[in-house]
mmCIF file of C-alpha atoms and ligand atoms in Angstrom:
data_model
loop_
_atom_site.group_PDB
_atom_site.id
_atom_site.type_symbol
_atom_site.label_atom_id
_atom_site.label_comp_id
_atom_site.label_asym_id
_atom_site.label_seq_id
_atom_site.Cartn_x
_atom_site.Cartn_y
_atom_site.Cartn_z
ATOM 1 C CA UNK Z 1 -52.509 21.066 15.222
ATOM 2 C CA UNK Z 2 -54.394 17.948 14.740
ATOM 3 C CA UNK Z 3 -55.812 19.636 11.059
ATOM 4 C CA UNK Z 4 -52.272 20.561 10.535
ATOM 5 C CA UNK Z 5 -50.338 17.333 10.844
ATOM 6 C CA UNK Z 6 -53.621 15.479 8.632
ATOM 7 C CA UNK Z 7 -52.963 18.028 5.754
ATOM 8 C CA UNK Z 8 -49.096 17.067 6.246
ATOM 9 C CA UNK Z 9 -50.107 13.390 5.932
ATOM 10 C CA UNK Z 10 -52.021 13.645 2.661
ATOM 11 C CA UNK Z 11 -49.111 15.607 1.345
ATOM 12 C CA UNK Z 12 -46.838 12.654 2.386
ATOM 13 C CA UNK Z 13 -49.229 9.930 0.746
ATOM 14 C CA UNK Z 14 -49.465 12.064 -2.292
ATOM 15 C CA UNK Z 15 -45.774 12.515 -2.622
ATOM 16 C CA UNK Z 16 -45.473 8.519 -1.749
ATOM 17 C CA UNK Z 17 -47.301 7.995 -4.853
ATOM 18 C CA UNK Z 18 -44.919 9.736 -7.448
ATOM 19 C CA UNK Z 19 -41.805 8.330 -6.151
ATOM 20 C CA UNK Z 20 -40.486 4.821 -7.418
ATOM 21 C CA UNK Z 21 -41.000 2.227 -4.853
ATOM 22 C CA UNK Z 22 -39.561 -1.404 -4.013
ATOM 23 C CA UNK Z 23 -40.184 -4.103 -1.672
ATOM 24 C CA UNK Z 24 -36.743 -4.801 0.001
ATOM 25 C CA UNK Z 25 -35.622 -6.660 3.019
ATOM 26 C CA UNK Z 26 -35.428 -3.315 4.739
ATOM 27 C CA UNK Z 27 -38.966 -2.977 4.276
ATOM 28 C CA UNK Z 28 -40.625 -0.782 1.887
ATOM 29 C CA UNK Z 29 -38.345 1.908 0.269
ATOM 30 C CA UNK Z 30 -38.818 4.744 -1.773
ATOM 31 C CA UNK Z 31 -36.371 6.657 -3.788
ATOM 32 C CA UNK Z 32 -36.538 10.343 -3.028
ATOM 33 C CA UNK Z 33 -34.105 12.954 -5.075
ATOM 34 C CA UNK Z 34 -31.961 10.202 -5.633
ATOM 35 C CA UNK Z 35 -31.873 8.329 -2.276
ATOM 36 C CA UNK Z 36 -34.084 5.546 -1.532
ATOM 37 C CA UNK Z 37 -35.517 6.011 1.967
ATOM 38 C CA UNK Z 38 -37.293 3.353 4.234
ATOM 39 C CA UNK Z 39 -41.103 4.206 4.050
ATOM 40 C CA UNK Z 40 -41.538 4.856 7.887
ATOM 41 C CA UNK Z 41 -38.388 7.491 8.009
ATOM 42 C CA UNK Z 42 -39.510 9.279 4.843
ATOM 43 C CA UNK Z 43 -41.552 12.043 7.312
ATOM 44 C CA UNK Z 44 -38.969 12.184 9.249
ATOM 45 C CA UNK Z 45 -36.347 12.979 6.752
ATOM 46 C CA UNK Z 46 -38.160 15.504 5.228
ATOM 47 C CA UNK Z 47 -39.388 16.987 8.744
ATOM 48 C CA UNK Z 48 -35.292 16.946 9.561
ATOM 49 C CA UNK Z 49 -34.364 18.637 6.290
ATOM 50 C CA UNK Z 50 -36.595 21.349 6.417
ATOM 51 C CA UNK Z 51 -36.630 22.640 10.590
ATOM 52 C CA UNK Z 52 -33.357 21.322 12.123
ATOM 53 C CA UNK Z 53 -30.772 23.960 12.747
ATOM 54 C CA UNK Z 54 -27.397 23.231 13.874
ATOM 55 C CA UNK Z 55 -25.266 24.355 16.672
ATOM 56 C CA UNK Z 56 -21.530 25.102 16.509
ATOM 57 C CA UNK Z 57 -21.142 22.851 18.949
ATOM 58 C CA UNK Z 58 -23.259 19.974 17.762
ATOM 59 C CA UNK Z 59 -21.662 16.262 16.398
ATOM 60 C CA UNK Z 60 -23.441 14.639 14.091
ATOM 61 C CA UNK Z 61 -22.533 10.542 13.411
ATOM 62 C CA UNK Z 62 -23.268 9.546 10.010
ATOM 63 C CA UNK Z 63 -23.162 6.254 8.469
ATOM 64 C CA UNK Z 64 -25.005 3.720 6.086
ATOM 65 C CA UNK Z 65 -26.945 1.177 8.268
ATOM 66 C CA UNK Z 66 -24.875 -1.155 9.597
ATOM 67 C CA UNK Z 67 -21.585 0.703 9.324
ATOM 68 C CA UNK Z 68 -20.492 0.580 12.840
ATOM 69 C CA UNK Z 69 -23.138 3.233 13.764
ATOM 70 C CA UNK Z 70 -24.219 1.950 17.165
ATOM 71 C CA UNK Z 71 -20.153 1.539 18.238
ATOM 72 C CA UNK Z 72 -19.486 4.972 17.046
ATOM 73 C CA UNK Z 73 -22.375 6.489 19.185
ATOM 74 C CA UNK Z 74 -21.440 4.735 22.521
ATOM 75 C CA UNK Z 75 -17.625 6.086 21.232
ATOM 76 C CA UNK Z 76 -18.288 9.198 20.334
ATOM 77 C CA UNK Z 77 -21.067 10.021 23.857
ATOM 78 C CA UNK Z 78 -18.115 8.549 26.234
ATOM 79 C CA UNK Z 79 -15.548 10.676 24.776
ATOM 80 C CA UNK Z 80 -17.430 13.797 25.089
ATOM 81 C CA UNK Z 81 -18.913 13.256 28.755
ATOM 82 C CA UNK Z 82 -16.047 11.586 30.316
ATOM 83 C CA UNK Z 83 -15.895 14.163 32.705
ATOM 84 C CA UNK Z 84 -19.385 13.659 33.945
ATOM 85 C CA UNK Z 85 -19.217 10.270 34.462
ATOM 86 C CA UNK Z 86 -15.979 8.666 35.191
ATOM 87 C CA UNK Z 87 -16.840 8.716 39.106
ATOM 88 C CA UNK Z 88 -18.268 6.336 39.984
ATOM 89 C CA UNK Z 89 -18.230 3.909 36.601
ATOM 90 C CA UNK Z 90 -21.303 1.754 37.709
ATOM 91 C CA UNK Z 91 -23.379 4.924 36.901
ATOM 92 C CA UNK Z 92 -22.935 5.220 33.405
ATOM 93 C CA UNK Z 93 -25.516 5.888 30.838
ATOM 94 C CA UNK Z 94 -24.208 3.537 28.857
ATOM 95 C CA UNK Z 95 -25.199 0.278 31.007
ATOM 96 C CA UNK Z 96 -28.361 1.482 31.767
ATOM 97 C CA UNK Z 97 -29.749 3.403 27.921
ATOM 98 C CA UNK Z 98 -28.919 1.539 24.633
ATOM 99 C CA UNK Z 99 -27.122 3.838 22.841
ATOM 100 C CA UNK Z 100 -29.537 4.648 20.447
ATOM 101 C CA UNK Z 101 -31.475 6.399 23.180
ATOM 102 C CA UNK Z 102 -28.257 8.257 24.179
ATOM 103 C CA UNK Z 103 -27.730 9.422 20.609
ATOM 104 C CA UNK Z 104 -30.514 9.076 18.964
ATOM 105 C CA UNK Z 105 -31.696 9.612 15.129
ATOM 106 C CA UNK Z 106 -32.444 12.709 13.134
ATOM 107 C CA UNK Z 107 -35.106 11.204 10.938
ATOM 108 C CA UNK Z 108 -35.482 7.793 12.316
ATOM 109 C CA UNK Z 109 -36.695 8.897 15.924
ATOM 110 C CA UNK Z 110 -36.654 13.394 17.081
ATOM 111 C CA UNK Z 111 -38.069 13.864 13.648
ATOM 112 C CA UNK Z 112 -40.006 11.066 13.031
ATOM 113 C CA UNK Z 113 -43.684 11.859 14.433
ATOM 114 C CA UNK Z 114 -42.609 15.398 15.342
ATOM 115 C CA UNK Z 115 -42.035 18.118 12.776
ATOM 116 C CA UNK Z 116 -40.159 20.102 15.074
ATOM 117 C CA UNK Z 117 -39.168 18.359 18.333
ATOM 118 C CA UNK Z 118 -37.745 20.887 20.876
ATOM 119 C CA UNK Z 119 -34.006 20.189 21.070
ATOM 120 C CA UNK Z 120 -32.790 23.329 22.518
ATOM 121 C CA UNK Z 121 -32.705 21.451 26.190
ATOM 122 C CA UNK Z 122 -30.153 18.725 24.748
ATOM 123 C CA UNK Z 123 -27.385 18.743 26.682
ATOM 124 C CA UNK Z 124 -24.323 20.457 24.743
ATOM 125 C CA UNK Z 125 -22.761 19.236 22.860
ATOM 126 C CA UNK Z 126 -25.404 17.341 21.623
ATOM 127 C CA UNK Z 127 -24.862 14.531 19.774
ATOM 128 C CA UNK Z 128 -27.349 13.172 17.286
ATOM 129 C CA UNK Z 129 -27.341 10.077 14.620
ATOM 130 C CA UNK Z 130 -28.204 10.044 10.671
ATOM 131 C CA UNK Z 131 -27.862 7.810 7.903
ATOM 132 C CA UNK Z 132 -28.807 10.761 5.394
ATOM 133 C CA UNK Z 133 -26.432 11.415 2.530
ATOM 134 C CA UNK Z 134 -24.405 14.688 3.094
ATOM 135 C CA UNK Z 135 -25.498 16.393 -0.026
ATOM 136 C CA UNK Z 136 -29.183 15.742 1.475
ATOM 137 C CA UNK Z 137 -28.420 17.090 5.279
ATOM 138 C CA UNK Z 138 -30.254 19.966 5.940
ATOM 139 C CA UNK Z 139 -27.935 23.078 4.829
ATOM 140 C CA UNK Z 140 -27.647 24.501 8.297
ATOM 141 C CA UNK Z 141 -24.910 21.846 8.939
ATOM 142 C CA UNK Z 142 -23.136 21.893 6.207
ATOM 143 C CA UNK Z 143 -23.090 25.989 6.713
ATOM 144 C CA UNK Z 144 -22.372 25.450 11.045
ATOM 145 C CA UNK Z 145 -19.174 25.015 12.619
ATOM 146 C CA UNK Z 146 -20.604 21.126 13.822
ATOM 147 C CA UNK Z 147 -18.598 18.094 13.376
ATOM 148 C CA UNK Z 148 -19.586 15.288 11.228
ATOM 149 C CA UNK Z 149 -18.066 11.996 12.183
ATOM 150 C CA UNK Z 150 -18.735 8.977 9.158
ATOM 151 C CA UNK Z 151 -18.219 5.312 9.602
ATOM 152 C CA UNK Z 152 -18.505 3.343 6.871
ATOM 153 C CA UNK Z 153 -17.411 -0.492 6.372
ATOM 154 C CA UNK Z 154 -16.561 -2.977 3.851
ATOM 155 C CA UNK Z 155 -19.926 -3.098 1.505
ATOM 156 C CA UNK Z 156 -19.523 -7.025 1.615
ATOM 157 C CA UNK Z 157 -20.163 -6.912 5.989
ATOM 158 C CA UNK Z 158 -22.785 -4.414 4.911
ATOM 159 C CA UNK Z 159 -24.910 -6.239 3.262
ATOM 160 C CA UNK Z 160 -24.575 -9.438 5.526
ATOM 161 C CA UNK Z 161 -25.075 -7.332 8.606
ATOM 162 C CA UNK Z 162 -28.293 -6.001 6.841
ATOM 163 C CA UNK Z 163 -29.654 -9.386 5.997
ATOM 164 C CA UNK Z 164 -29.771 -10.203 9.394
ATOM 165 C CA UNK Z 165 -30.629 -7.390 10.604
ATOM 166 C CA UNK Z 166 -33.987 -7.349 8.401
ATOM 167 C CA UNK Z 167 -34.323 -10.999 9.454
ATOM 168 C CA UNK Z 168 -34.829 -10.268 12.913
ATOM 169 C CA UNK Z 169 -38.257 -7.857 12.559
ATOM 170 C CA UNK Z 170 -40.795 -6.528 10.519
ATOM 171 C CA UNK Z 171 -41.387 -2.929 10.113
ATOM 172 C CA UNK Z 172 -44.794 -0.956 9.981
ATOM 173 C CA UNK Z 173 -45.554 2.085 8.512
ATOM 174 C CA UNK Z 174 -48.370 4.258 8.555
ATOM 175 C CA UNK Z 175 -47.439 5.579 5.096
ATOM 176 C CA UNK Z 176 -47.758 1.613 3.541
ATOM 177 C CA UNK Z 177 -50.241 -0.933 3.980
ATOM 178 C CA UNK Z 178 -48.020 -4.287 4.756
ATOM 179 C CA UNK Z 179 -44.487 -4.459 4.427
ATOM 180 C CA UNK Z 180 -42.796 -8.318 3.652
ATOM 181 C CA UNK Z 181 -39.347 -8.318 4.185
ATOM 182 C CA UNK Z 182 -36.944 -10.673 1.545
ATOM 183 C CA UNK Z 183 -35.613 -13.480 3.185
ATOM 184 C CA UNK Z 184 -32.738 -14.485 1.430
ATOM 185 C CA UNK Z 185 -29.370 -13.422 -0.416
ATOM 186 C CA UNK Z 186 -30.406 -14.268 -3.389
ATOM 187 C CA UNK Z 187 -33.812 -12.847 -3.255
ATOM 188 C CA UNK Z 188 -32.381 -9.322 -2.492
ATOM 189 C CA UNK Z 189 -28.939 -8.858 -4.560
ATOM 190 C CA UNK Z 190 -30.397 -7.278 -7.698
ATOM 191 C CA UNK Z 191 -31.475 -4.627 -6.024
ATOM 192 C CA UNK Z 192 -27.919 -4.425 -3.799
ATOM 193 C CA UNK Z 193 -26.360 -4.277 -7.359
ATOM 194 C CA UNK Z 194 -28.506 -1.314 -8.432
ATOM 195 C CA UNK Z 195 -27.847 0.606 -5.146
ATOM 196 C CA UNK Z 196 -31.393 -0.363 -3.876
ATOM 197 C CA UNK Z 197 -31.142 -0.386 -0.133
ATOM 198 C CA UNK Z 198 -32.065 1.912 2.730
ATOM 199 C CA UNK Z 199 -29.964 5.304 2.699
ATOM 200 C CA UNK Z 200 -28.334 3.760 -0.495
ATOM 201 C CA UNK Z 201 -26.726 3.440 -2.764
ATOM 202 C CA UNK Z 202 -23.810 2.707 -0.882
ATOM 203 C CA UNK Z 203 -21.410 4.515 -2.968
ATOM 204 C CA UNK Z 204 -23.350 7.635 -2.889
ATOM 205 C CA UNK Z 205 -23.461 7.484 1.149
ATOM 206 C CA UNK Z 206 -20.320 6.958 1.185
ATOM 207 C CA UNK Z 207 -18.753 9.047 -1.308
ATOM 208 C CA UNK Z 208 -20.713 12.330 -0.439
ATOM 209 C CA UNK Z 209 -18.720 12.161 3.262
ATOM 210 C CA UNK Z 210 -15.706 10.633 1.680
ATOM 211 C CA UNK Z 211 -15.199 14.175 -0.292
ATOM 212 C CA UNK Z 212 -16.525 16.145 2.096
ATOM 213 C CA UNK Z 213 -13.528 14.511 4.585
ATOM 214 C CA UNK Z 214 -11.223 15.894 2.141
ATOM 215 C CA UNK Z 215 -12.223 19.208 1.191
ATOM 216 C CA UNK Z 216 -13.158 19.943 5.091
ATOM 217 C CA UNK Z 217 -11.142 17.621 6.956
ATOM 218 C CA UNK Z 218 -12.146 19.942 10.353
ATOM 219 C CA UNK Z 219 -15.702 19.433 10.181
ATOM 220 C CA UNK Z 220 -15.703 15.860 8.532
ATOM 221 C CA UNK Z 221 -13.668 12.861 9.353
ATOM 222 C CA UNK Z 222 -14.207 9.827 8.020
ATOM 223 C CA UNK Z 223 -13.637 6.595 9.883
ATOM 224 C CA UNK Z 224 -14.303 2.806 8.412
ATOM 225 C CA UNK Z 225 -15.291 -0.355 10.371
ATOM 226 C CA UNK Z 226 -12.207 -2.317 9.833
ATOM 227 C CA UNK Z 227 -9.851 0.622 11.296
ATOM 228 C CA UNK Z 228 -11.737 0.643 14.340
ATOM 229 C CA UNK Z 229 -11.538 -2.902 14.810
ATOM 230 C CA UNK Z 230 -7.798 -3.208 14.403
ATOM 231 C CA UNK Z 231 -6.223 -0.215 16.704
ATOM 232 C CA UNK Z 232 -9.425 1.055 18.608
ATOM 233 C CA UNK Z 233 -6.985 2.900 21.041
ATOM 234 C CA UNK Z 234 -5.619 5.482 18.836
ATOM 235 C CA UNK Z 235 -8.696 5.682 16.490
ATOM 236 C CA UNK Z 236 -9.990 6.755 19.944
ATOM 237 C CA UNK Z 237 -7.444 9.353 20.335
ATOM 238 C CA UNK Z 238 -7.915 10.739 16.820
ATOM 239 C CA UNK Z 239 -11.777 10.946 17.120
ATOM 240 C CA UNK Z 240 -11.236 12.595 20.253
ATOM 241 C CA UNK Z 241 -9.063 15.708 18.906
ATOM 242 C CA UNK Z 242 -11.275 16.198 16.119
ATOM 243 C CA UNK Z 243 -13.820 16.725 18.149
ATOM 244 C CA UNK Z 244 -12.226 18.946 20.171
ATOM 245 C CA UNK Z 245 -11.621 17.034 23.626
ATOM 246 C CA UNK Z 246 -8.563 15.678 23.661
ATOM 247 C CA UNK Z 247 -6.827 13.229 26.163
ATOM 248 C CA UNK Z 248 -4.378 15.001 28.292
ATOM 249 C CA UNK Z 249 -1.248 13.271 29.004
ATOM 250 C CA UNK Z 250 -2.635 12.821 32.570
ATOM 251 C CA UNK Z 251 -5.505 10.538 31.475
ATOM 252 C CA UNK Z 252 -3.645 8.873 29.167
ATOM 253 C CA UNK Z 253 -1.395 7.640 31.939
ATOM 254 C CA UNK Z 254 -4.402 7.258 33.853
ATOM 255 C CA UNK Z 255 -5.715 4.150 31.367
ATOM 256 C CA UNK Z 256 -9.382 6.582 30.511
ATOM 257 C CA UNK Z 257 -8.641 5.629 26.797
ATOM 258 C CA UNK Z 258 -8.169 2.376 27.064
ATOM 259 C CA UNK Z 259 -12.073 2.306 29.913
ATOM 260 C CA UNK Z 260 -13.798 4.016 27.175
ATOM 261 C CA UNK Z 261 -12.732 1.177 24.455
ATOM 262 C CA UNK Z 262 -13.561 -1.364 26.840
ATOM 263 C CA UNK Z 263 -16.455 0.461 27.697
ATOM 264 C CA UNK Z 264 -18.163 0.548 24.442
ATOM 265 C CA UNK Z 265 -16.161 -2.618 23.218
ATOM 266 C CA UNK Z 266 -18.724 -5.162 21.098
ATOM 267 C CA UNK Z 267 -18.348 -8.031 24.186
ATOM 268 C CA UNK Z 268 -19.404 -5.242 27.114
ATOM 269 C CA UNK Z 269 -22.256 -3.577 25.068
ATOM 270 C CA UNK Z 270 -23.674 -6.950 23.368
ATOM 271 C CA UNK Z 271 -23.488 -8.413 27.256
ATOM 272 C CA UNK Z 272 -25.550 -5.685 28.885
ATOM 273 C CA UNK Z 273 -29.069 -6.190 30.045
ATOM 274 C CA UNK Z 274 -30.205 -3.016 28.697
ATOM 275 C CA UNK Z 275 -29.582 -3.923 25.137
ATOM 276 C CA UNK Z 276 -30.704 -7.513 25.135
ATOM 277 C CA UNK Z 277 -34.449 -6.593 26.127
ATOM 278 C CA UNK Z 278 -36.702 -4.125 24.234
ATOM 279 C CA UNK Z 279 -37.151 -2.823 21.100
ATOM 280 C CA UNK Z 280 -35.920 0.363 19.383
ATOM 281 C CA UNK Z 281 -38.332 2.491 19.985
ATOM 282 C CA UNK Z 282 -39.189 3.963 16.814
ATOM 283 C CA UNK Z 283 -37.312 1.298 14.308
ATOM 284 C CA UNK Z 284 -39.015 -1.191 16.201
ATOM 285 C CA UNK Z 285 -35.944 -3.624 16.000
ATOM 286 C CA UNK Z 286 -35.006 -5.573 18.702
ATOM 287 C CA UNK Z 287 -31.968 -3.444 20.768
ATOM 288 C CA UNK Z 288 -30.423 -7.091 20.362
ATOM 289 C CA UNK Z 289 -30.273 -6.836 16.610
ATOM 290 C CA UNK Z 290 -27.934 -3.895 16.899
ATOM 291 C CA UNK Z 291 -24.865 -6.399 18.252
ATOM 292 C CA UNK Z 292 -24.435 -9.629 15.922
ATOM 293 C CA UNK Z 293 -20.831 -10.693 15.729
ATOM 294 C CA UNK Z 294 -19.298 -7.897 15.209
ATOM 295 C CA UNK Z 295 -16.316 -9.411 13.182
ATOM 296 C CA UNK Z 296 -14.521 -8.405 9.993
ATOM 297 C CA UNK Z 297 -14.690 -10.463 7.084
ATOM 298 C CA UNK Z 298 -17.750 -12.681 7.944
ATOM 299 C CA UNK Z 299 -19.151 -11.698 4.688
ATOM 300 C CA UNK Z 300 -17.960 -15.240 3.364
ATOM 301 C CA UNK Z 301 -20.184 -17.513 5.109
ATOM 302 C CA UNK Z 302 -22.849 -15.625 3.405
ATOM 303 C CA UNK Z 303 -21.803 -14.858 0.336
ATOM 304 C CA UNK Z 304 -20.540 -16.889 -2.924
ATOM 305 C CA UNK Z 305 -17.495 -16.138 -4.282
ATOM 306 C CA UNK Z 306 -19.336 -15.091 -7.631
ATOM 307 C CA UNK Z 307 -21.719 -12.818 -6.136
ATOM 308 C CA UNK Z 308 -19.077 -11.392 -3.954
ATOM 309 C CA UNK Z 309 -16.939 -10.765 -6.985
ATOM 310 C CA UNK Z 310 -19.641 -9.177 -8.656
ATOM 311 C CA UNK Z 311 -20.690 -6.651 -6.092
ATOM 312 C CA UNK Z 312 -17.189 -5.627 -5.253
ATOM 313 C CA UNK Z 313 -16.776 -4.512 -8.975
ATOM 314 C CA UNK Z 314 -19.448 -2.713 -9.022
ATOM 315 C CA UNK Z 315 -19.008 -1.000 -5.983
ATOM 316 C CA UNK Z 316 -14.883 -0.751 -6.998
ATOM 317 C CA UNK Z 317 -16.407 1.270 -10.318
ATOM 318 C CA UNK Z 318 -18.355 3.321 -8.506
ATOM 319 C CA UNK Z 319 -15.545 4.460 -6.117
ATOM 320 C CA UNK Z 320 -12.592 4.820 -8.901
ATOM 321 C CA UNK Z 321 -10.972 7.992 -9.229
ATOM 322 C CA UNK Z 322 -11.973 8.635 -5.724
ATOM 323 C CA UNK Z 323 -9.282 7.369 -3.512
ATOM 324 C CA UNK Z 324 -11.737 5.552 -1.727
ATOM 325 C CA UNK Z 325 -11.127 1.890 -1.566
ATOM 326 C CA UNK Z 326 -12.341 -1.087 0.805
HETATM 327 P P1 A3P M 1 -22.563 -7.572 12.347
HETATM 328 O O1 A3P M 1 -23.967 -7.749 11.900
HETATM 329 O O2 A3P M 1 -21.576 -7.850 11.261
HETATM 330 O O3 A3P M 1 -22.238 -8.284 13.609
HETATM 331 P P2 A3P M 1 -24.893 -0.446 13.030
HETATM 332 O O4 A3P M 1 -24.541 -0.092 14.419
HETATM 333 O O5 A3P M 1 -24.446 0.585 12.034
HETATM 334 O O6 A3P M 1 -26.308 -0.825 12.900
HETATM 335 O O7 A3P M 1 -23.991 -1.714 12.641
HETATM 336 C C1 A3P M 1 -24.228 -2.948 13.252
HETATM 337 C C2 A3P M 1 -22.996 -3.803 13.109
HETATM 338 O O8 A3P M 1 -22.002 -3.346 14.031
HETATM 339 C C3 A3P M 1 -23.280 -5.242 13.478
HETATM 340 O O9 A3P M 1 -22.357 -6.005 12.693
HETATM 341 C C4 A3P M 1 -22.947 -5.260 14.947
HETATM 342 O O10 A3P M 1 -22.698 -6.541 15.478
HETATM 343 C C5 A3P M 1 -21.701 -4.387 14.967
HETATM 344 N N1 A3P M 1 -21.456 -3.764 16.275
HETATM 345 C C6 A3P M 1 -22.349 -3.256 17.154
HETATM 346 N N2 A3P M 1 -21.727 -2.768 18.236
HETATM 347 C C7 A3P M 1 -20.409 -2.955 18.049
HETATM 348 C C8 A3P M 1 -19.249 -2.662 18.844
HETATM 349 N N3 A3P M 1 -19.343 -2.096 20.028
HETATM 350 N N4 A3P M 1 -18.055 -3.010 18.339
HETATM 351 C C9 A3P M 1 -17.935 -3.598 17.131
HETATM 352 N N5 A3P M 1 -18.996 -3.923 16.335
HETATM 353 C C10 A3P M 1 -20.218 -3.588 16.798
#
C-alpha cells in the first residue's frame, strides 16, 4: 500500500508541474481542467472524482468558499435528523461537533489522504460537503437520484469573507514547499478579476449549479446567502421538501422550524465552545474562522467603490443571459 500511495504521489507532483500555478491568499492554487484548486485539496479532488459513488439517498451541499457553506450544513444535518434528536435538545451534535465534522468535505477531508475512505457505514442519508464545480463532480451524482443543495452569495461578501478568512491561517501542503498567503485587497484583486481563487472562478461555480437548478430543479436547488438571511423560516421549509422531509402541520405548530433556525442561527453556532477552540482538521483553519459577522452587505468597509464597481461588472458579464443576478 505504502509503494502504492508513493507511485500516486509522484504522479501528483508530476501533474503539479504542468498545471499553471499562483500564489493567492488562499494559499497555493493550481488550475486543473479549468478550475483552480488549492494545492493541499488537489489529491483529494482527484481521489473524489475518480472512486466516490453516490447513493439515491445521499445530499450533497455545494458552494464556493464562503457562500454560507458552514450555515447550510448545520441546516441541512438538523433538518434531516430531527427525529433523532429533538429529545432531549442539550444532546445535539451540533453543540458538541463543528459542523464541518458533522458534514464533512469530499475532497477537502474523506478524500483527502485516503483514495477511497469507506463510507458505506455513514449514516443514511448521508450528507457530505464540496466546493467542486458541478460539471467536475464525479458522474455518479450527476447520474444518482441524490440531491444537490448550492448556496452561493453576493461575490462582493465573497471575497471579503475570503480575505479574512485567509488572514486568520496559513496552509501547508505536502504537494508545495511554503505557501505565503496575500495580505491585502489590493494585493489579491487581479487575480479575483481573472477568476483566480480557490474553486473559482466564481461565475463558473456558480453558473454550473445555477443551470443545473433549472434543467433539474428535483435534484438541484439553488439557494443564495442573502435569501437565507432575510426569511430563514420558510427557506427552511423549502429546503426541507426538496429534500424530501417535510414539516408536518403538527411540527409546524409545534415551533421545530423555528428550534432548527435558532439552532443553527450565526449568534448560537458562533457562541458555542465547540467551534471557538480547535482547528479544522484537515484545512487547518481555526473552527473560529468559519463564523465572522455573518452580515449582508459588509463588503463596503472593505472595498472601494471603484474596485467594487469593477468586479461587479465583470462578474454581471459573466452571468448575462443567465438569469442569474446578485
Ligand atoms: P463573513 O465572513 O461575512 O462573516 P462558509 O461557511 O461558506 O465558509 O462561509 C462563511 C461565511 O458565513 C462567514 O461570513 C461566516 O461568518 C458566515 N456564517 C457562518 N455561519 C453562519 C450562520 N449560521 N448564519 C449566517 N452566516 C454564517
Amino acid at each position: 500500500v505504502k509503494g502504492e500511495s508513493t507511485v500516486e504521489d509522484d504522479h501528483l507532483k508530476e501533474l503539479l508541474l504542468t498545471l499553471p500555478r499562483v500564489e493567492n491568499w488562499d494559499a497555493t492554487l493550481y488550475q486543473y481542467k479549468g478550475v483552480w484548486y488549492p494545492a493541499f485539496a488537489i489529491s483529494g479532488v482527484i481521489h473524489f472524482q475518480q472512486h466516490f459513488t453516490a447513493h439515491d439517498t445521499d445530499v450533497i451541499i455545494a458552494s464556493m468558499p464562503k457562500s454560507g457553506t458552514t450555515w447550510l450544513k448545520a441546516l441541512t444535518f438538523s433538518v434531516v435528523n430531527r427525529n433523532l434528536y429533538n429529545h432531549p435538545k442539550e444532546s445535539h451534535p451540533l453543540l458538541t461537533t463543528p459542523p464541518h465534522e458533522l458534514v464533512p468535505f469530499f475532497e477537502m477531508d474523506l478524500y483527502l489522504r485516503n483514495k477511497n475512505p469507506s463510507l458505506e457505514n455513514f449514516p443514511s442519508p448521508r450528507i457530505f460537503g464540496t466546493h467542486i464545480h458541478y460539471d467536475s463532480l464525479p458522474q455518479s451524482i450527476r447520474d444518482s437520484n441524490c440531491k444537490i443543495v448550492y448556496t452561493c452569495r453576493n461575490p462582493l461578501d465573497q471575497i471579503v469573507s475570503l480575505l479574512h478568512f485567509s488572514q486568520k491561517f496559513i496552509r501547508r501542503s505536502e504537494n508545495v514547499e511554503e505557501e505565503r498567503p496575500l495580505s491585502s485587497m489590493d494585493e489579491g484583486f487581479e487575480y479575483l478579476c481573472r477568476g483566480v481563487q480557490g474553486y473559482g472562478p466564481f461565475w463558473d461555480n456558480v453558473l454550473g449549479y445555477w443551470k443545473a437548478s433549472q434543467g433539474r430543479p428535483d435534484k438541484v436547488m439553488f439557494l443564495k446567502y442573502e435569501d437565507l438571511k432575510e426569511d430563514i423560516l420558510s427557506n427552511l421549509k423549502r429546503l426541507a421538501e426538496f429534500l424530501g422531509f417535510p414539516f408536518t402541520e403538527e411540527e409546524e405548530k409545534r415551533g421545530v422550524i423555528e428550534e432548527i433556525a435558532l439552532l443553527c442561527s450565526f449568534e448560537n453556532l458562533k457562541s458555542l465552545e465547540i467551534n471557538n477552540t480547535g482547528l479544522h482538521h484537515y484545512i487547518g483553519a481555526p473552527n473560529n474562522s468559519f463564523f465572522r459577522k455573518g452580515e449582508v452587505g459588509d463588503w463596503v468597509n472593505y472595498l472601494n467603490p471603484t474596485m467594487a464597481e469593477r468586479f461587479r461588472t465583470i462578474v454581471e458579464e459573466k452571468l448575462a443571459g443567465s438569469g442569474l443576478s446578485f
